[in-house]
């Protein structure tokens, strides 16, 4: 497959002419993706493009240039889609100015546990409830998650408290059932290059949060995202969750530079995970703030009501509920300083009072 892109100066090229170009492309049985930017419009072509067509397009009125995307990933690249992708899930917009907070336990443990934590996430101003029903554990004898029942518990807690839900899916066979119960599917670090799973996500109909493999380069992460996009699912978020380095004080090294780098290379939203990125509770709030200051579109943060007795080893990196609430309050103050907004869904009266 060959991909090319066409660059058009929008202030010279009227909409009718863009439509004309799209018609020519579609007549050849190819798909055209139009992205209107502030100073140019880019029409991305997907498919095998014969040289005659590319020459014809080059000659058309309004066409500034016809360029082949040379990167190995195409749909994920900013060249193909200059504007930020904003994923709208039931009114929660991920990828724009708004900061989105996903909070909750590492694992769903019981209906009571997830319900209690969901209430706390909502009260603090979070928009998404996180929780694993299927856990990718390093050792086979460790707790593997409560399974499908956990999906039901999470869906109920999310509905009851007005939160979206995100949960990890580990194998292609479970994609459909997870997609039925959760609003967002999470692909864990260990599965970033599980290509059968990525292909299946292309047709799952739900947004995907793709975690960076702990030894993956930016290029490998973006190529993994490309599998999902090429399969027909445009709603992919990239997640920096720490990489393996020589430093052993922290569980992983949260690569803060990944946030602006990925945003430069790609139009996809970037979410930071300071919990797995550090593995230490006391580092979660500072690295959350640093991630937002670096431009992250949102955070995924572990929070537990009884972290010492959590069923996975991730209690040590889980915030207590009051720390989680404190962090969100700080983010609300930080947001306007770094040109972002943070909607904690306050009542109009509360909003009015906080302005005065
Ligand atoms: C998790 O989110 O609980 C998790 C297992 O994440 P990761 O795949 O980044 O280790
Ligand atoms: Mn975890």
XYZ file of C-alpha atoms and ligand atoms in Angstrom:
367
model
C 0.000 0.000 0.000
C 1.245 3.473 -0.813
C 0.079 6.519 1.026
C 0.428 10.092 -0.124
C -0.757 13.381 1.192
C -1.677 16.568 -0.561
C -1.028 19.947 0.959
C -3.345 22.773 0.012
C -3.263 26.384 1.106
C -6.755 26.898 2.432
C -6.978 30.678 2.038
C -6.470 30.217 -1.712
C -8.441 27.032 -2.154
C -12.222 27.266 -1.924
C -14.270 24.372 -0.473
C -15.698 23.522 -3.911
C -12.205 22.922 -5.214
C -11.408 20.647 -2.274
C -14.584 18.710 -3.055
C -13.456 18.437 -6.641
C -10.130 16.927 -5.536
C -11.890 14.486 -3.219
C -14.130 13.376 -6.118
C -11.100 12.617 -8.284
C -9.592 10.538 -5.471
C -12.805 8.645 -4.763
C -13.347 7.900 -8.458
C -10.154 5.846 -8.237
C -11.719 3.799 -5.424
C -9.542 5.416 -2.741
C -10.468 6.954 0.580
C -9.778 10.655 1.141
C -9.396 12.092 4.651
C -9.807 15.859 4.732
C -8.233 17.738 7.671
C -8.809 21.468 7.704
C -6.143 23.332 9.575
C -5.699 27.019 10.320
C -3.464 27.749 7.351
C -3.739 24.689 5.141
C -5.947 21.768 4.353
C -4.439 18.318 4.105
C -6.127 15.568 2.156
C -4.758 12.200 3.176
C -5.139 9.331 0.750
C -5.322 5.748 1.823
C -4.659 3.072 -0.699
C -2.460 2.107 -3.536
C -1.914 5.261 -5.549
C -0.782 4.965 -9.148
C 1.728 7.550 -10.382
C -0.758 8.868 -12.976
C -3.237 9.853 -10.292
C -0.578 11.493 -8.210
C 0.564 13.503 -11.262
C -3.037 14.439 -12.086
C -3.615 15.653 -8.521
C -0.392 17.631 -8.573
C -1.669 19.530 -11.613
C -5.076 20.345 -10.135
C -6.028 23.889 -9.179
C -5.400 24.669 -5.527
C -2.954 21.850 -4.950
C 0.271 23.113 -3.467
C 2.111 19.824 -3.276
C 1.628 16.072 -3.265
C 3.868 14.396 -0.760
C 4.412 10.775 0.172
C 4.486 10.144 3.908
C 7.833 8.551 4.488
C 7.328 7.460 8.108
C 6.453 3.801 8.656
C 3.278 4.840 10.484
C 0.938 7.019 8.418
C -2.528 7.369 9.912
C -1.008 8.008 13.350
C 1.276 10.749 12.052
C 0.669 14.466 12.250
C 1.594 14.763 8.591
C -1.548 12.845 7.702
C -3.791 14.583 10.244
C -2.432 17.973 11.349
C -5.224 18.742 13.812
C -5.408 17.139 17.275
C -7.761 14.181 17.426
C -10.440 14.752 20.024
C -12.267 11.626 21.105
C -15.767 12.351 22.374
C -17.058 9.618 24.655
C -20.573 10.376 25.867
C -19.675 14.065 26.086
C -16.231 13.620 27.715
C -13.747 15.036 25.220
C -10.262 13.531 25.306
C -7.488 15.174 23.301
C -8.415 18.832 23.506
C -7.774 21.506 26.127
C -9.754 19.696 28.777
C -7.802 17.600 31.294
C -9.374 14.153 31.706
C -8.773 12.120 34.871
C -9.133 8.345 34.967
C -8.938 7.042 38.528
C -9.555 3.834 40.402
C -7.973 0.667 41.709
C -5.440 -1.477 39.923
C -7.951 -4.342 40.024
C -11.676 -4.688 40.544
C -11.887 -6.754 43.750
C -15.609 -6.739 44.635
C -18.812 -4.870 43.792
C -18.587 -2.948 47.090
C -14.970 -1.978 46.535
C -15.499 -0.621 43.009
C -18.711 1.153 43.999
C -17.036 2.904 46.928
C -14.049 3.954 44.846
C -16.266 5.126 41.961
C -18.098 7.458 44.356
C -14.745 8.909 45.476
C -13.454 9.357 41.916
C -16.629 11.205 40.986
C -16.632 13.367 44.112
C -13.043 14.423 43.451
C -13.893 15.498 39.882
C -12.695 12.498 37.840
C -14.475 11.513 34.627
C -13.407 7.889 34.100
C -13.309 4.889 36.441
C -10.335 2.583 35.938
C -10.092 -1.010 37.153
C -8.748 -4.268 35.824
C -11.022 -7.303 35.645
C -8.269 -9.265 33.860
C -4.806 -8.639 35.269
C -1.541 -9.258 33.408
C 0.570 -10.579 36.299
C 4.261 -11.264 36.032
C 3.910 -14.547 37.943
C 1.301 -17.231 37.204
C 0.413 -17.761 40.895
C -0.486 -14.112 41.561
C -4.112 -12.899 41.602
C -5.248 -12.792 37.964
C -8.358 -10.613 38.369
C -12.019 -11.458 38.982
C -12.753 -11.817 35.247
C -16.052 -11.204 33.497
C -17.917 -10.592 36.780
C -15.589 -7.665 37.321
C -16.766 -6.137 34.042
C -20.357 -6.239 35.282
C -19.400 -4.708 38.652
C -17.510 -1.918 36.953
C -20.245 -1.120 34.489
C -22.738 -0.827 37.331
C -20.471 1.418 39.390
C -19.763 3.629 36.371
C -23.459 3.993 35.543
C -24.438 4.660 39.136
C -21.859 7.412 39.644
C -21.902 8.949 36.164
C -18.403 7.873 35.145
C -17.031 6.350 31.975
C -15.114 3.103 32.496
C -11.771 1.790 31.265
C -10.541 -1.768 31.644
C -7.690 -3.867 30.284
C -8.200 -6.531 27.640
C -5.416 -9.067 27.219
C -6.502 -11.455 24.474
C -8.391 -11.141 21.178
C -11.089 -13.582 22.411
C -12.078 -11.182 25.209
C -12.226 -7.993 23.136
C -15.934 -8.270 22.294
C -17.070 -8.891 25.840
C -14.874 -6.132 27.273
C -16.137 -3.765 24.562
C -19.676 -4.592 25.549
C -19.169 -3.574 29.176
C -16.519 -0.848 29.160
C -16.346 2.559 27.475
C -12.588 2.409 26.818
C -10.354 -0.623 26.317
C -6.860 -0.521 27.807
C -3.969 -2.370 26.216
C -1.269 -3.036 28.777
C 2.440 -2.470 28.398
C 3.102 -6.210 27.989
C 0.683 -6.414 25.066
C 1.684 -3.324 23.096
C 3.011 -5.504 20.294
C 0.433 -8.281 20.487
C -0.451 -7.795 16.854
C -3.447 -10.158 16.777
C -4.927 -8.203 19.661
C -4.207 -4.860 17.971
C -5.845 -6.046 14.753
C -8.948 -7.149 16.637
C -9.171 -3.694 18.273
C -9.482 -2.143 14.831
C -13.066 -3.368 14.660
C -14.084 -3.337 18.348
C -16.113 -0.131 18.094
C -14.678 1.347 21.301
C -11.860 3.846 21.988
C -8.555 2.251 22.954
C -5.888 3.430 25.401
C -2.647 1.941 24.153
C 0.086 1.764 26.791
C 3.679 2.094 25.724
C 5.654 -1.130 26.031
C 8.181 -0.762 28.847
C 11.025 -1.132 26.346
C 9.310 0.354 23.310
C 10.545 3.322 21.308
C 8.188 6.091 20.208
C 8.333 4.680 16.712
C 7.267 1.220 17.922
C 4.415 2.700 19.963
C 3.168 4.694 16.986
C 3.374 1.654 14.732
C 1.344 -0.316 17.275
C -1.263 2.469 17.187
C -1.151 2.285 13.385
C -2.364 -1.331 13.510
C -5.523 -0.231 15.334
C -6.076 2.810 13.096
C -5.466 0.824 9.920
C -8.021 -1.717 11.127
C -10.674 1.006 11.040
C -10.709 2.380 14.592
C -9.720 6.083 14.670
C -10.136 6.437 18.441
C -6.745 5.626 19.905
C -5.050 7.280 22.899
C -1.357 6.833 23.576
C -0.221 6.264 27.151
C 3.209 6.912 28.641
C 3.489 4.598 31.664
C 7.207 4.518 32.311
C 10.019 2.600 30.719
C 12.668 0.265 32.067
C 16.002 1.953 32.744
C 19.059 1.293 34.920
C 17.368 3.170 37.790
C 15.839 0.787 40.310
C 14.637 3.268 42.955
C 11.463 3.758 40.948
C 9.510 0.866 39.406
C 9.854 2.460 35.968
C 11.176 5.777 34.684
C 8.281 7.976 33.609
C 9.490 9.449 30.338
C 8.068 12.955 30.514
C 9.636 13.922 27.192
C 7.444 11.259 25.564
C 4.451 13.540 26.089
C 5.543 16.464 23.862
C 7.411 14.154 21.476
C 4.341 11.991 20.822
C 2.201 15.097 20.446
C 4.618 16.451 17.865
C 4.775 13.204 15.914
C 1.097 12.324 16.235
C -2.347 13.883 16.483
C -3.564 11.253 18.960
C -4.319 12.173 22.605
C -1.542 11.413 25.102
C -2.361 10.173 28.600
C 0.217 9.842 31.379
C 0.248 7.078 34.005
C 2.327 8.335 36.944
C 1.313 5.320 39.081
C 3.037 2.619 37.018
C 5.494 5.254 35.819
C 6.971 5.596 39.309
C 5.588 2.725 41.405
C 5.727 4.989 44.468
C 2.743 6.747 46.000
C 4.702 9.827 47.070
C 5.798 10.459 43.478
C 2.358 10.213 41.878
C 1.172 13.771 42.603
C 4.383 15.548 41.517
C 4.629 13.486 38.330
C 0.917 14.027 37.617
C 1.427 17.780 37.761
C 4.596 17.549 35.692
C 2.724 15.483 33.077
C -0.028 18.073 32.776
C 2.548 20.873 32.587
C 4.268 18.897 29.801
C 0.981 18.844 27.880
C -0.629 15.483 28.682
C -4.293 15.360 27.702
C -5.148 13.377 30.804
C -3.962 11.055 33.543
C -4.694 7.507 34.593
C -4.073 7.221 38.337
C -4.449 4.337 40.779
C -6.460 5.051 43.924
C -7.542 2.573 46.614
C -9.475 2.848 49.869
C -7.249 0.212 51.531
C -4.027 0.095 49.521
C -2.158 -2.010 52.109
C -4.589 -4.841 51.469
C -5.059 -4.421 47.730
C -5.168 -7.719 45.854
C -2.399 -6.756 43.446
C 1.017 -5.486 44.477
C 0.075 -2.035 43.225
C -1.132 -0.773 46.622
C 2.269 0.881 47.143
C 1.650 3.152 44.191
C -2.056 3.767 44.868
C -3.133 7.109 46.268
C -5.397 7.257 49.306
C -8.744 8.883 48.457
C -7.858 12.157 50.201
C -4.568 12.369 48.291
C -6.443 11.767 45.033
C -8.924 14.547 45.850
C -6.078 16.887 46.848
C -4.280 16.178 43.578
C -7.356 17.005 41.516
C -7.784 20.275 43.417
C -4.184 21.171 42.600
C -4.719 20.278 38.944
C -7.686 22.588 38.827
C -5.402 25.420 39.962
C -2.640 24.380 37.561
C -4.909 24.053 34.507
C -5.363 27.747 33.611
C -1.655 28.449 34.167
C -0.730 25.940 31.471
C -3.561 26.882 29.122
C -5.857 23.992 29.984
C -9.303 23.555 31.473
C -10.423 21.142 34.144
C -14.102 20.586 34.571
C -14.896 19.105 37.948
C -18.619 19.320 37.187
C -19.409 21.841 39.889
C -22.955 23.066 40.302
C -23.608 26.559 38.850
C -23.805 27.923 42.427
C -20.420 26.454 43.360
C -18.914 27.834 40.162
C -20.337 31.251 40.911
C -18.992 31.231 44.449
C -15.503 30.127 43.407
C -15.361 33.052 40.976
C -16.194 35.648 43.594
C -2.486 -1.362 35.034
O -2.902 -0.327 34.505
O -2.897 -1.800 36.113
C -1.368 -2.073 34.364
C -1.155 -3.364 34.562
O -0.621 -1.252 33.591
P 0.691 -1.563 32.700
O 0.222 -2.417 31.577
O 1.131 -0.201 32.288
O 1.691 -2.242 33.610
Mn -1.723 -1.597 38.309
